[in-house]
Short mmCIF file of C-alpha atoms in Angstrom, two decimals:
data_model
loop_
_atom_site.label_atom_id
_atom_site.label_comp_id
_atom_site.label_asym_id
_atom_site.label_seq_id
_atom_site.Cartn_x
_atom_site.Cartn_y
_atom_site.Cartn_z
CA MET P 1 101.44 67.25 108.02
CA SER P 2 101.47 70.57 105.72
CA CYS P 3 103.91 72.57 103.39
CA GLU P 4 102.09 76.22 103.30
CA HIS P 5 104.83 77.34 106.05
CA LEU P 6 107.74 75.87 105.02
CA ILE P 7 111.13 77.31 103.64
CA CYS P 8 113.23 75.63 101.15
CA ALA P 9 117.14 75.73 101.84
CA ALA P 10 118.09 75.98 98.31
CA CYS P 11 116.10 78.71 96.61
CA ALA P 12 114.66 80.45 99.85
CA GLY P 13 110.96 80.60 98.22
CA PRO P 14 107.94 78.78 99.99
CA VAL P 15 107.94 75.28 99.43
CA VAL P 16 104.55 74.94 98.74
CA GLU P 17 105.11 76.91 95.18
CA GLY P 18 107.35 74.62 93.70
CA ARG P 19 110.25 77.07 92.18
CA CYS P 20 113.38 74.73 92.40
CA PRO P 21 113.66 71.51 92.16
CA VAL P 22 114.17 70.38 95.95
CA CYS P 23 111.14 72.39 96.54
CA ARG P 24 109.23 70.22 94.24
CA GLU P 25 110.70 67.38 96.11
CA GLY P 26 110.04 68.44 99.19
CA ARG P 27 106.39 68.99 98.69
CA ALA P 28 105.80 65.77 97.04
CA LYS P 29 106.91 63.94 99.98
CA VAL P 30 104.94 65.73 102.49
CA HIS P 31 101.67 65.75 99.44
CA HIS P 32 102.56 61.90 98.64
CA HIS P 33 99.14 60.31 97.84
CA GLY P 34 97.98 56.53 97.64
CA PHE P 35 98.06 54.40 94.48
CA MET P 36 97.60 56.05 91.41
CA GLY P 37 96.73 58.87 93.60
CA LEU P 38 94.47 57.88 94.97
CA SER P 39 93.60 58.70 99.15
CA PRO P 40 94.31 55.61 101.14
CA LEU P 41 90.78 56.30 101.86
CA ALA P 42 89.42 56.23 98.40
CA ILE P 43 91.42 53.34 98.20
CA ALA P 44 90.20 51.14 101.20
CA LEU P 45 86.16 52.05 99.54
CA ILE P 46 86.68 50.30 96.75
CA VAL P 47 88.29 47.75 98.31
CA LEU P 48 85.79 47.14 100.63
CA LEU P 49 82.91 47.71 97.70
CA VAL P 50 84.48 44.93 95.47
CA VAL P 51 83.63 42.73 98.12
CA ALA P 52 80.93 43.82 98.82
CA LEU P 53 79.65 42.75 95.44
CA VAL P 54 81.52 39.73 95.66
CA ALA P 55 79.89 38.50 98.69
CA LEU P 56 76.83 39.36 96.83
CA THR P 57 77.12 37.54 93.70
CA HIS P 58 78.01 34.40 96.38
CA VAL P 59 75.43 34.48 98.25
CA SER P 60 72.37 35.39 95.47
CA GLY P 61 74.05 31.82 93.60
CA TYR P 62 75.17 33.47 89.89
#
């Protein structure tokens, strides 16, 4: 979902501009991010990389 075409009920401005606290809160809800600002895809890739490295070190015997 995008907030490009949403209009704020409090200030009648575009939500994407974040003119008032209501706009900023609405924009934050629409554009939520995962852990530490990372996208869920980036988090999944990091987890897979860590699992692969652990498996590789376990197989090589270090």
